[in-house]
Amino acid sequence: HALQCLEGVPKVELLLLDKTGVTDDALGHVGQLRNLKGLYLLDESAVTDTGVEHLANHPTLISLYFSKSEVTGNCLRTVETIPNLQDLSLINCRITNDGLQHLQNMKQLRNLYLTGNEITDQGLACLSRLPNLVRLNLKRTQVTNAGLDYLIDLHKLRLLLLGGTQITDARR
């Protein structure tokens, strides 16, 4: 594995893997990078929930980005164990409402991007328990006007992206 060589470069803080074809096994080596603060897996369709398990309890990881990967809501069981994670992006993955329950205890989470996932109003109920959320991207989800009620207590929320949802100007 080419990424095994990274274990010899322990000071790596940011790692971007974009259309490289990395697999779950490769993330085992990435998980050994103890100074890693940001991991960006963009268009990495071979990465699944199994690969994410290698990141469990990672002590320094602050930002974790996935796009167009095969991760599901089950990976959020592992993600919730990452103690300092503040930025989580799961764009065009396979996340549903059921998986979001694993995020509700992540009080440190500040930025959450869920574009293109099967999230509905029910899923927003879990997100209402994230008091430090500043940015929330729900573009291209199935959220409706009724779901916005769950966001009322997110007093730190400054950016809310709702393009391509079922939000209308009709009153509830």
CSV table of N, CA and C in Angstrom, one decimal:
chain,number,residue,atom,x,y,z
A,1,HIS,N,0.8,-1.2,0.0
A,1,HIS,CA,0.0,0.0,0.0
A,1,HIS,C,0.9,1.2,0.0
A,2,ALA,N,0.6,2.1,-0.9
A,2,ALA,CA,1.4,3.4,-1.0
A,2,ALA,C,1.2,4.2,0.2
A,3,LEU,N,0.0,4.2,0.8
A,3,LEU,CA,-0.3,5.1,2.0
A,3,LEU,C,0.4,4.6,3.2
A,4,GLN,N,0.9,3.4,3.2
A,4,GLN,CA,1.7,2.8,4.3
A,4,GLN,C,3.0,3.7,4.5
A,5,CYS,N,3.5,4.3,3.5
A,5,CYS,CA,4.7,5.1,3.6
A,5,CYS,C,4.4,6.4,4.4
A,6,LEU,N,3.2,6.8,4.4
A,6,LEU,CA,2.8,8.0,5.2
A,6,LEU,C,3.1,7.8,6.7
A,7,GLU,N,3.0,6.6,7.2
A,7,GLU,CA,3.3,6.4,8.6
A,7,GLU,C,4.7,6.8,9.0
A,8,GLY,N,5.6,6.9,8.0
A,8,GLY,CA,7.0,7.4,8.2
A,8,GLY,C,7.0,8.9,8.1
A,9,VAL,N,5.9,9.6,7.9
A,9,VAL,CA,5.9,11.0,7.8
A,9,VAL,C,4.8,11.5,8.9
A,10,PRO,N,5.2,11.3,10.1
A,10,PRO,CA,4.2,11.5,11.2
A,10,PRO,C,3.6,12.9,11.4
A,11,LYS,N,4.2,13.9,10.8
A,11,LYS,CA,3.8,15.3,11.1
A,11,LYS,C,2.7,15.7,10.1
A,12,VAL,N,2.3,14.9,9.2
A,12,VAL,CA,1.2,15.2,8.2
A,12,VAL,C,0.0,15.6,9.0
A,13,GLU,N,-0.5,16.9,8.7
A,13,GLU,CA,-1.7,17.4,9.4
A,13,GLU,C,-3.0,17.3,8.5
A,14,LEU,N,-2.8,17.5,7.2
A,14,LEU,CA,-3.9,17.5,6.2
A,14,LEU,C,-3.6,16.6,5.1
A,15,LEU,N,-4.6,15.8,4.8
A,15,LEU,CA,-4.5,14.8,3.7
A,15,LEU,C,-5.7,14.9,2.8
A,16,LEU,N,-5.4,15.1,1.5
A,16,LEU,CA,-6.5,15.2,0.5
A,16,LEU,C,-6.3,14.0,-0.4
A,17,LEU,N,-7.3,13.2,-0.5
A,17,LEU,CA,-7.3,12.1,-1.5
A,17,LEU,C,-8.5,12.3,-2.4
A,18,ASP,N,-8.2,12.6,-3.6
A,18,ASP,CA,-9.3,13.0,-4.6
A,18,ASP,C,-9.1,12.1,-5.8
A,19,LYS,N,-10.1,11.2,-6.0
A,19,LYS,CA,-10.1,10.3,-7.1
A,19,LYS,C,-8.9,9.4,-7.2
A,20,THR,N,-8.4,9.0,-6.0
A,20,THR,CA,-7.2,8.1,-6.1
A,20,THR,C,-7.5,6.7,-6.1
A,21,GLY,N,-8.7,6.3,-5.7
A,21,GLY,CA,-9.1,4.9,-5.7
A,21,GLY,C,-8.7,4.2,-4.4
A,22,VAL,N,-8.4,4.9,-3.3
A,22,VAL,CA,-8.0,4.3,-2.1
A,22,VAL,C,-9.2,3.4,-1.6
A,23,THR,N,-8.8,2.4,-0.8
A,23,THR,CA,-9.7,1.5,-0.3
A,23,THR,C,-9.8,1.6,1.2
A,24,ASP,N,-10.6,0.7,1.8
A,24,ASP,CA,-10.8,0.7,3.3
A,24,ASP,C,-9.4,0.3,3.9
A,25,ASP,N,-8.7,-0.6,3.3
A,25,ASP,CA,-7.4,-1.0,3.9
A,25,ASP,C,-6.4,0.2,4.0
A,26,ALA,N,-6.5,1.0,3.0
A,26,ALA,CA,-5.6,2.2,3.0
A,26,ALA,C,-5.9,3.1,4.2
A,27,LEU,N,-7.1,3.2,4.6
A,27,LEU,CA,-7.5,4.1,5.7
A,27,LEU,C,-6.9,3.6,7.0
A,28,GLY,N,-6.5,2.3,7.0
A,28,GLY,CA,-5.8,1.8,8.2
A,28,GLY,C,-4.5,2.5,8.4
A,29,HIS,N,-3.8,2.8,7.4
A,29,HIS,CA,-2.6,3.5,7.5
A,29,HIS,C,-2.8,5.0,7.8
A,30,VAL,N,-3.8,5.6,7.2
A,30,VAL,CA,-4.2,7.0,7.5
A,30,VAL,C,-4.5,7.1,9.0
A,31,GLY,N,-5.2,6.2,9.5
A,31,GLY,CA,-5.6,6.3,10.9
A,31,GLY,C,-4.4,6.3,11.9
A,32,GLN,N,-3.2,5.9,11.4
A,32,GLN,CA,-2.0,5.9,12.2
A,32,GLN,C,-1.3,7.2,12.3
A,33,LEU,N,-1.8,8.2,11.5
A,33,LEU,CA,-1.2,9.5,11.5
A,33,LEU,C,-1.7,10.3,12.6
A,34,ARG,N,-1.0,10.4,13.7
A,34,ARG,CA,-1.4,10.9,15.0
A,34,ARG,C,-1.4,12.4,15.0
A,35,ASN,N,-0.9,13.1,14.0
A,35,ASN,CA,-1.0,14.6,14.0
A,35,ASN,C,-2.1,15.0,12.9
A,36,LEU,N,-2.8,14.1,12.3
A,36,LEU,CA,-3.7,14.4,11.3
A,36,LEU,C,-4.9,15.2,11.9
A,37,LYS,N,-5.1,16.4,11.3
A,37,LYS,CA,-6.2,17.3,11.7
A,37,LYS,C,-7.3,17.3,10.6
A,38,GLY,N,-7.0,17.1,9.4
A,38,GLY,CA,-8.0,17.1,8.3
A,38,GLY,C,-7.8,16.0,7.3
A,39,LEU,N,-8.9,15.3,7.1
A,39,LEU,CA,-8.9,14.2,6.1
A,39,LEU,C,-10.0,14.4,5.1
A,40,TYR,N,-9.7,14.6,3.8
A,40,TYR,CA,-10.6,14.9,2.7
A,40,TYR,C,-10.6,13.8,1.7
A,41,LEU,N,-11.7,13.0,1.7
A,41,LEU,CA,-11.8,11.9,0.7
A,41,LEU,C,-12.9,12.3,-0.3
A,42,LEU,N,-12.4,12.7,-1.4
A,42,LEU,CA,-13.3,13.3,-2.4
A,42,LEU,C,-13.4,12.3,-3.6
A,43,ASP,N,-14.6,12.0,-4.0
A,43,ASP,CA,-14.8,11.0,-5.1
A,43,ASP,C,-14.1,9.7,-4.9
A,44,GLU,N,-14.1,9.2,-3.7
A,44,GLU,CA,-13.4,8.0,-3.3
A,44,GLU,C,-14.5,6.9,-3.1
A,45,SER,N,-15.0,6.3,-4.2
A,45,SER,CA,-16.1,5.4,-4.1
A,45,SER,C,-15.8,4.1,-3.5
A,46,ALA,N,-14.5,3.7,-3.3
A,46,ALA,CA,-14.2,2.4,-2.8
A,46,ALA,C,-14.1,2.4,-1.2
A,47,VAL,N,-14.3,3.6,-0.6
A,47,VAL,CA,-14.3,3.7,0.8
A,47,VAL,C,-15.7,3.4,1.4
A,48,THR,N,-15.7,2.5,2.4
A,48,THR,CA,-17.0,2.2,3.0
A,48,THR,C,-16.9,2.4,4.5
A,49,ASP,N,-18.0,2.0,5.2
A,49,ASP,CA,-18.0,2.1,6.7
A,49,ASP,C,-16.9,1.4,7.3
A,50,THR,N,-16.5,0.3,6.7
A,50,THR,CA,-15.3,-0.5,7.3
A,50,THR,C,-14.1,0.3,7.3
A,51,GLY,N,-13.8,1.1,6.3
A,51,GLY,CA,-12.6,1.9,6.3
A,51,GLY,C,-12.7,3.0,7.3
A,52,VAL,N,-13.8,3.6,7.6
A,52,VAL,CA,-14.0,4.6,8.5
A,52,VAL,C,-13.7,4.1,9.9
A,53,GLU,N,-13.9,2.9,10.2
A,53,GLU,CA,-13.6,2.3,11.5
A,53,GLU,C,-12.1,2.5,11.9
A,54,HIS,N,-11.2,2.6,10.9
A,54,HIS,CA,-9.8,2.9,11.2
A,54,HIS,C,-9.6,4.3,11.9
A,55,LEU,N,-10.6,5.1,11.8
A,55,LEU,CA,-10.4,6.5,12.4
A,55,LEU,C,-11.0,6.6,13.8
A,56,ALA,N,-11.5,5.5,14.3
A,56,ALA,CA,-12.2,5.5,15.6
A,56,ALA,C,-11.3,6.1,16.7
A,57,ASN,N,-11.8,7.0,17.5
A,57,ASN,CA,-11.1,7.7,18.6
A,57,ASN,C,-9.9,8.4,18.2
A,58,HIS,N,-9.8,8.8,16.9
A,58,HIS,CA,-8.6,9.6,16.5
A,58,HIS,C,-8.5,10.9,17.3
A,59,PRO,N,-7.3,11.1,18.0
A,59,PRO,CA,-7.2,12.2,18.9
A,59,PRO,C,-7.1,13.6,18.4
A,60,THR,N,-6.6,13.7,17.1
A,60,THR,CA,-6.4,15.1,16.6
A,60,THR,C,-7.2,15.5,15.4
A,61,LEU,N,-8.0,14.6,14.9
A,61,LEU,CA,-8.8,14.8,13.7
A,61,LEU,C,-9.9,15.9,14.1
A,62,ILE,N,-9.9,17.0,13.3
A,62,ILE,CA,-10.9,18.0,13.5
A,62,ILE,C,-11.9,18.1,12.3
A,63,SER,N,-11.4,17.8,11.1
A,63,SER,CA,-12.2,17.9,9.9
A,63,SER,C,-12.2,16.6,9.1
A,64,LEU,N,-13.4,16.1,8.8
A,64,LEU,CA,-13.5,14.8,8.0
A,64,LEU,C,-14.5,15.1,6.9
A,65,TYR,N,-14.1,14.9,5.7
A,65,TYR,CA,-14.9,15.1,4.5
A,65,TYR,C,-15.0,13.9,3.6
A,66,PHE,N,-16.2,13.5,3.2
A,66,PHE,CA,-16.4,12.5,2.3
A,66,PHE,C,-17.3,13.0,1.2
A,67,SER,N,-17.0,12.7,0.0
A,67,SER,CA,-18.0,13.0,-1.1
A,67,SER,C,-18.0,11.8,-2.1
A,68,LYS,N,-19.2,11.4,-2.5
A,68,LYS,CA,-19.4,10.4,-3.5
A,68,LYS,C,-18.7,9.1,-3.0
A,69,SER,N,-18.9,8.7,-1.8
A,69,SER,CA,-18.3,7.5,-1.3
A,69,SER,C,-19.5,6.5,-0.9
A,70,GLU,N,-19.1,5.3,-0.5
A,70,GLU,CA,-20.1,4.3,-0.2
A,70,GLU,C,-20.4,4.3,1.3
A,71,VAL,N,-20.0,5.3,2.1
A,71,VAL,CA,-20.2,5.3,3.5
A,71,VAL,C,-21.7,5.5,3.7
A,72,THR,N,-22.2,4.8,4.8
A,72,THR,CA,-23.7,4.9,5.1
A,72,THR,C,-23.8,5.5,6.5
A,73,GLY,N,-25.0,5.6,7.0
A,73,GLY,CA,-25.2,6.1,8.4
A,73,GLY,C,-24.5,5.3,9.4
A,74,ASN,N,-24.2,4.0,9.1
A,74,ASN,CA,-23.4,3.2,10.1
A,74,ASN,C,-22.1,3.7,10.4
A,75,CYS,N,-21.4,4.4,9.5
A,75,CYS,CA,-20.1,5.0,9.7
A,75,CYS,C,-20.2,6.0,10.8
A,76,LEU,N,-21.3,6.6,11.1
A,76,LEU,CA,-21.5,7.6,12.1
A,76,LEU,C,-21.3,7.1,13.5
A,77,ARG,N,-21.4,5.8,13.7
A,77,ARG,CA,-21.1,5.1,15.0
A,77,ARG,C,-19.6,5.3,15.3
A,78,THR,N,-18.8,5.2,14.3
A,78,THR,CA,-17.4,5.5,14.5
A,78,THR,C,-17.1,7.0,14.6
A,79,VAL,N,-17.7,7.7,13.7
A,79,VAL,CA,-17.4,9.2,13.7
A,79,VAL,C,-17.7,9.8,15.1
A,80,GLU,N,-18.8,9.3,15.7
A,80,GLU,CA,-19.1,9.9,17.0
A,80,GLU,C,-18.0,9.7,18.1
A,81,THR,N,-17.1,8.7,17.8
A,81,THR,CA,-16.0,8.5,18.8
A,81,THR,C,-14.8,9.4,18.6
A,82,ILE,N,-14.9,10.2,17.6
A,82,ILE,CA,-13.7,11.1,17.3
A,82,ILE,C,-13.9,12.4,18.2
A,83,PRO,N,-13.1,12.5,19.2
A,83,PRO,CA,-13.5,13.5,20.3
A,83,PRO,C,-13.4,15.0,19.9
A,84,ASN,N,-12.5,15.3,19.0
A,84,ASN,CA,-12.3,16.7,18.6
A,84,ASN,C,-12.9,17.1,17.3
A,85,LEU,N,-13.7,16.3,16.7
A,85,LEU,CA,-14.2,16.5,15.3
A,85,LEU,C,-15.2,17.7,15.4
A,86,GLN,N,-14.9,18.7,14.6
A,86,GLN,CA,-15.7,19.9,14.5
A,86,GLN,C,-16.4,20.1,13.1
A,87,ASP,N,-15.8,19.6,12.1
A,87,ASP,CA,-16.3,19.7,10.7
A,87,ASP,C,-16.5,18.3,10.1
A,88,LEU,N,-17.7,18.1,9.7
A,88,LEU,CA,-18.1,16.8,9.1
A,88,LEU,C,-18.9,17.0,7.8
A,89,SER,N,-18.4,16.5,6.7
A,89,SER,CA,-19.0,16.6,5.4
A,89,SER,C,-19.3,15.3,4.8
A,90,LEU,N,-20.5,15.0,4.5
A,90,LEU,CA,-20.9,13.7,3.9
A,90,LEU,C,-21.8,14.0,2.7
A,91,ILE,N,-21.1,14.4,1.6
A,91,ILE,CA,-21.8,14.9,0.5
A,91,ILE,C,-22.0,13.7,-0.5
A,92,ASN,N,-23.3,13.5,-1.0
A,92,ASN,CA,-23.6,12.5,-1.9
A,92,ASN,C,-23.1,11.1,-1.5
A,93,CYS,N,-23.4,10.8,-0.2
A,93,CYS,CA,-23.0,9.5,0.3
A,93,CYS,C,-24.3,8.7,0.5
A,94,ARG,N,-24.4,7.8,1.4
A,94,ARG,CA,-25.6,7.0,1.6
A,94,ARG,C,-26.1,7.2,3.0
A,95,ILE,N,-26.2,8.4,3.5
A,95,ILE,CA,-26.7,8.7,4.8
A,95,ILE,C,-28.2,8.9,4.9
A,96,THR,N,-28.8,8.3,5.9
A,96,THR,CA,-30.3,8.4,6.1
A,96,THR,C,-30.5,8.9,7.5
A,97,ASN,N,-31.8,9.1,7.8
A,97,ASN,CA,-32.1,9.6,9.1
A,97,ASN,C,-31.6,8.7,10.3
A,98,ASP,N,-31.7,7.4,10.1
A,98,ASP,CA,-31.2,6.5,11.1
A,98,ASP,C,-29.8,6.8,11.6
A,99,GLY,N,-28.9,7.1,10.7
A,99,GLY,CA,-27.6,7.3,11.0
A,99,GLY,C,-27.3,8.6,11.8
A,100,LEU,N,-28.2,9.5,11.6
A,100,LEU,CA,-28.0,10.8,12.2
A,100,LEU,C,-28.1,10.8,13.7
A,101,GLN,N,-28.8,9.8,14.3
A,101,GLN,CA,-28.9,9.7,15.7
A,101,GLN,C,-27.5,9.6,16.4
A,102,HIS,N,-26.5,9.1,15.7
A,102,HIS,CA,-25.1,9.0,16.2
A,102,HIS,C,-24.4,10.3,16.4
A,103,LEU,N,-25.0,11.4,15.7
A,103,LEU,CA,-24.4,12.7,15.8
A,103,LEU,C,-24.9,13.5,17.0
A,104,GLN,N,-26.0,13.1,17.6
A,104,GLN,CA,-26.6,14.0,18.5
A,104,GLN,C,-25.8,14.3,19.8
A,105,ASN,N,-24.8,13.5,20.1
A,105,ASN,CA,-24.0,13.7,21.3
A,105,ASN,C,-22.7,14.4,21.0
A,106,MET,N,-22.5,14.8,19.7
A,106,MET,CA,-21.3,15.4,19.3
A,106,MET,C,-21.5,17.0,19.5
A,107,LYS,N,-21.4,17.4,20.7
A,107,LYS,CA,-21.7,18.8,21.1
A,107,LYS,C,-20.6,19.7,20.5
A,108,GLN,N,-19.5,19.2,20.1
A,108,GLN,CA,-18.4,20.1,19.6
A,108,GLN,C,-18.5,20.3,18.1
A,109,LEU,N,-19.5,19.7,17.4
A,109,LEU,CA,-19.6,19.8,16.0
A,109,LEU,C,-20.1,21.2,15.6
A,110,ARG,N,-19.3,21.8,14.7
A,110,ARG,CA,-19.6,23.2,14.3
A,110,ARG,C,-20.2,23.3,12.9
A,111,ASN,N,-19.7,22.4,12.0
A,111,ASN,CA,-20.0,22.5,10.6
A,111,ASN,C,-20.5,21.1,10.1
A,112,LEU,N,-21.7,21.0,9.5
A,112,LEU,CA,-22.2,19.7,9.1
A,112,LEU,C,-22.8,19.9,7.7
A,113,TYR,N,-22.3,19.1,6.7
A,113,TYR,CA,-22.7,19.2,5.3
A,113,TYR,C,-23.3,17.9,4.9
A,114,LEU,N,-24.5,17.9,4.6
A,114,LEU,CA,-25.3,16.6,4.3
A,114,LEU,C,-25.9,16.6,2.9
A,115,THR,N,-25.3,17.4,2.0
A,115,THR,CA,-25.9,17.6,0.6
A,115,THR,C,-26.1,16.2,0.0
A,116,GLY,N,-27.2,16.0,-0.7
A,116,GLY,CA,-27.4,14.9,-1.5
A,116,GLY,C,-27.7,13.6,-0.8
A,117,ASN,N,-28.1,13.6,0.4
A,117,ASN,CA,-28.4,12.4,1.2
A,117,ASN,C,-29.9,12.3,1.4
A,118,GLU,N,-30.3,11.1,1.9
A,118,GLU,CA,-31.7,10.9,2.1
A,118,GLU,C,-32.2,11.3,3.5
A,119,ILE,N,-32.0,12.6,3.8
A,119,ILE,CA,-32.4,13.2,5.1
A,119,ILE,C,-33.8,13.8,4.9
A,120,THR,N,-34.6,13.6,5.9
A,120,THR,CA,-36.0,14.2,6.0
A,120,THR,C,-36.1,15.0,7.2
A,121,ASP,N,-37.3,15.5,7.5
A,121,ASP,CA,-37.6,16.3,8.7
A,121,ASP,C,-37.2,15.5,9.9
A,122,GLN,N,-37.5,14.2,9.9
A,122,GLN,CA,-37.3,13.3,11.1
A,122,GLN,C,-35.8,13.4,11.4
A,123,GLY,N,-34.9,13.4,10.5
A,123,GLY,CA,-33.5,13.4,10.7
A,123,GLY,C,-33.1,14.7,11.4
A,124,LEU,N,-33.8,15.8,11.1
A,124,LEU,CA,-33.4,17.1,11.7
A,124,LEU,C,-33.6,17.1,13.2
A,125,ALA,N,-34.5,16.3,13.7
A,125,ALA,CA,-34.7,16.2,15.2
A,125,ALA,C,-33.4,15.9,15.9
A,126,CYS,N,-32.6,15.0,15.3
A,126,CYS,CA,-31.3,14.7,15.9
A,126,CYS,C,-30.3,15.9,15.9
A,127,LEU,N,-30.4,16.6,14.8
A,127,LEU,CA,-29.5,17.7,14.6
A,127,LEU,C,-29.8,18.9,15.5
A,128,SER,N,-31.0,18.9,16.0
A,128,SER,CA,-31.5,20.0,17.0
A,128,SER,C,-30.7,19.9,18.3
A,129,ARG,N,-30.0,18.8,18.5
A,129,ARG,CA,-29.2,18.6,19.8
A,129,ARG,C,-27.8,19.0,19.6
A,130,LEU,N,-27.4,19.7,18.6
A,130,LEU,CA,-26.1,20.2,18.3
A,130,LEU,C,-25.9,21.7,18.6
A,131,PRO,N,-25.7,22.1,19.8
A,131,PRO,CA,-25.8,23.5,20.2
A,131,PRO,C,-24.7,24.4,19.6
A,132,ASN,N,-23.6,23.8,19.2
A,132,ASN,CA,-22.5,24.6,18.6
A,132,ASN,C,-22.5,24.7,17.1
A,133,LEU,N,-23.6,24.2,16.5
A,133,LEU,CA,-23.6,24.1,15.0
A,133,LEU,C,-23.7,25.5,14.4
A,134,VAL,N,-22.7,25.9,13.6
A,134,VAL,CA,-22.7,27.2,13.0
A,134,VAL,C,-23.1,27.1,11.5
A,135,ARG,N,-22.7,26.1,10.8
A,135,ARG,CA,-23.0,25.9,9.4
A,135,ARG,C,-23.7,24.5,9.2
A,136,LEU,N,-24.8,24.6,8.4
A,136,LEU,CA,-25.6,23.4,8.1
A,136,LEU,C,-26.0,23.4,6.7
A,137,ASN,N,-25.5,22.4,5.9
A,137,ASN,CA,-25.9,22.3,4.5
A,137,ASN,C,-26.8,21.1,4.3
A,138,LEU,N,-28.0,21.4,3.9
A,138,LEU,CA,-29.0,20.4,3.7
A,138,LEU,C,-29.5,20.4,2.2
A,139,LYS,N,-28.7,20.9,1.3
A,139,LYS,CA,-29.0,21.0,-0.1
A,139,LYS,C,-29.3,19.6,-0.6
A,140,ARG,N,-30.3,19.5,-1.5
A,140,ARG,CA,-30.7,18.3,-2.2
A,140,ARG,C,-31.0,17.1,-1.2
A,141,THR,N,-31.8,17.5,-0.1
A,141,THR,CA,-32.3,16.5,0.8
A,141,THR,C,-33.8,16.6,0.7
A,142,GLN,N,-34.5,15.8,1.5
A,142,GLN,CA,-36.0,15.8,1.4
A,142,GLN,C,-36.6,16.6,2.5
A,143,VAL,N,-35.9,17.6,3.1
A,143,VAL,CA,-36.4,18.4,4.1
A,143,VAL,C,-37.5,19.3,3.7
A,144,THR,N,-38.6,19.5,4.5
A,144,THR,CA,-39.7,20.3,4.2
A,144,THR,C,-39.8,21.5,5.2
A,145,ASN,N,-40.8,22.3,5.0
A,145,ASN,CA,-41.0,23.5,5.9
A,145,ASN,C,-41.2,23.0,7.4
A,146,ALA,N,-41.9,21.9,7.6
A,146,ALA,CA,-42.1,21.4,8.9
A,146,ALA,C,-40.8,21.1,9.6
A,147,GLY,N,-39.8,20.6,8.9
A,147,GLY,CA,-38.5,20.3,9.5
A,147,GLY,C,-37.7,21.5,10.1
A,148,LEU,N,-38.0,22.6,9.6
A,148,LEU,CA,-37.3,23.8,10.1
A,148,LEU,C,-37.6,24.1,11.5
A,149,ASP,N,-38.7,23.6,12.1
A,149,ASP,CA,-39.0,23.8,13.5
A,149,ASP,C,-37.9,23.2,14.4
A,150,TYR,N,-37.3,22.1,13.9
A,150,TYR,CA,-36.2,21.5,14.7
A,150,TYR,C,-35.0,22.3,14.8
A,151,LEU,N,-34.8,23.3,14.0
A,151,LEU,CA,-33.6,24.1,14.0
A,151,LEU,C,-33.8,25.4,14.8
A,152,ILE,N,-34.9,25.6,15.4
A,152,ILE,CA,-35.2,26.8,16.1
A,152,ILE,C,-34.2,27.1,17.3
A,153,ASP,N,-33.8,26.0,18.0
A,153,ASP,CA,-32.9,26.2,19.1
A,153,ASP,C,-31.4,26.2,18.8
A,154,LEU,N,-31.1,26.2,17.5
A,154,LEU,CA,-29.7,26.2,17.1
A,154,LEU,C,-29.3,27.7,17.1
A,155,HIS,N,-29.0,28.3,18.2
A,155,HIS,CA,-28.8,29.7,18.3
A,155,HIS,C,-27.5,30.2,17.7
A,156,LYS,N,-26.5,29.3,17.5
A,156,LYS,CA,-25.2,29.7,16.9
A,156,LYS,C,-25.2,29.5,15.4
A,157,LEU,N,-26.3,28.9,14.8
A,157,LEU,CA,-26.4,28.7,13.4
A,157,LEU,C,-26.3,30.0,12.6
A,158,ARG,N,-25.4,30.1,11.7
A,158,ARG,CA,-25.2,31.3,10.9
A,158,ARG,C,-25.4,31.1,9.4
A,159,LEU,N,-25.1,29.8,9.0
A,159,LEU,CA,-25.3,29.5,7.6
A,159,LEU,C,-26.1,28.3,7.4
A,160,LEU,N,-27.2,28.4,6.7
A,160,LEU,CA,-28.1,27.3,6.4
A,160,LEU,C,-28.4,27.2,4.9
A,161,LEU,N,-28.0,26.1,4.3
A,161,LEU,CA,-28.2,26.0,2.9
A,161,LEU,C,-29.3,25.0,2.6
A,162,LEU,N,-30.3,25.4,1.9
A,162,LEU,CA,-31.5,24.6,1.7
A,162,LEU,C,-31.9,24.4,0.2
A,163,GLY,N,-31.0,24.8,-0.7
A,163,GLY,CA,-31.3,24.6,-2.1
A,163,GLY,C,-31.6,23.2,-2.5
A,164,GLY,N,-32.6,23.1,-3.4
A,164,GLY,CA,-33.0,21.7,-3.9
A,164,GLY,C,-33.7,20.9,-2.9
A,165,THR,N,-34.3,21.5,-1.8
A,165,THR,CA,-35.1,20.8,-0.8
A,165,THR,C,-36.6,21.0,-1.2
A,166,GLN,N,-37.4,20.6,-0.3
A,166,GLN,CA,-38.9,20.7,-0.5
A,166,GLN,C,-39.4,21.9,0.3
A,167,ILE,N,-38.5,22.9,0.6
A,167,ILE,CA,-38.9,24.1,1.3
A,167,ILE,C,-39.7,25.0,0.3
A,168,THR,N,-40.8,25.5,0.8
A,168,THR,CA,-41.6,26.5,0.0
A,168,THR,C,-41.9,27.7,0.8
A,169,ASP,N,-42.5,28.7,0.2
A,169,ASP,CA,-42.9,29.9,0.9
A,169,ASP,C,-44.3,29.8,1.6
A,170,ALA,N,-44.8,28.6,1.5
A,170,ALA,CA,-46.2,28.4,2.1
A,170,ALA,C,-46.0,28.3,3.6
A,171,ARG,N,-47.0,28.8,4.4
A,171,ARG,CA,-47.0,28.7,5.8
A,171,ARG,C,-47.4,27.2,6.2
A,172,ARG,N,-46.8,26.8,7.3
A,172,ARG,CA,-47.1,25.5,7.8
A,172,ARG,C,-48.5,25.4,8.4
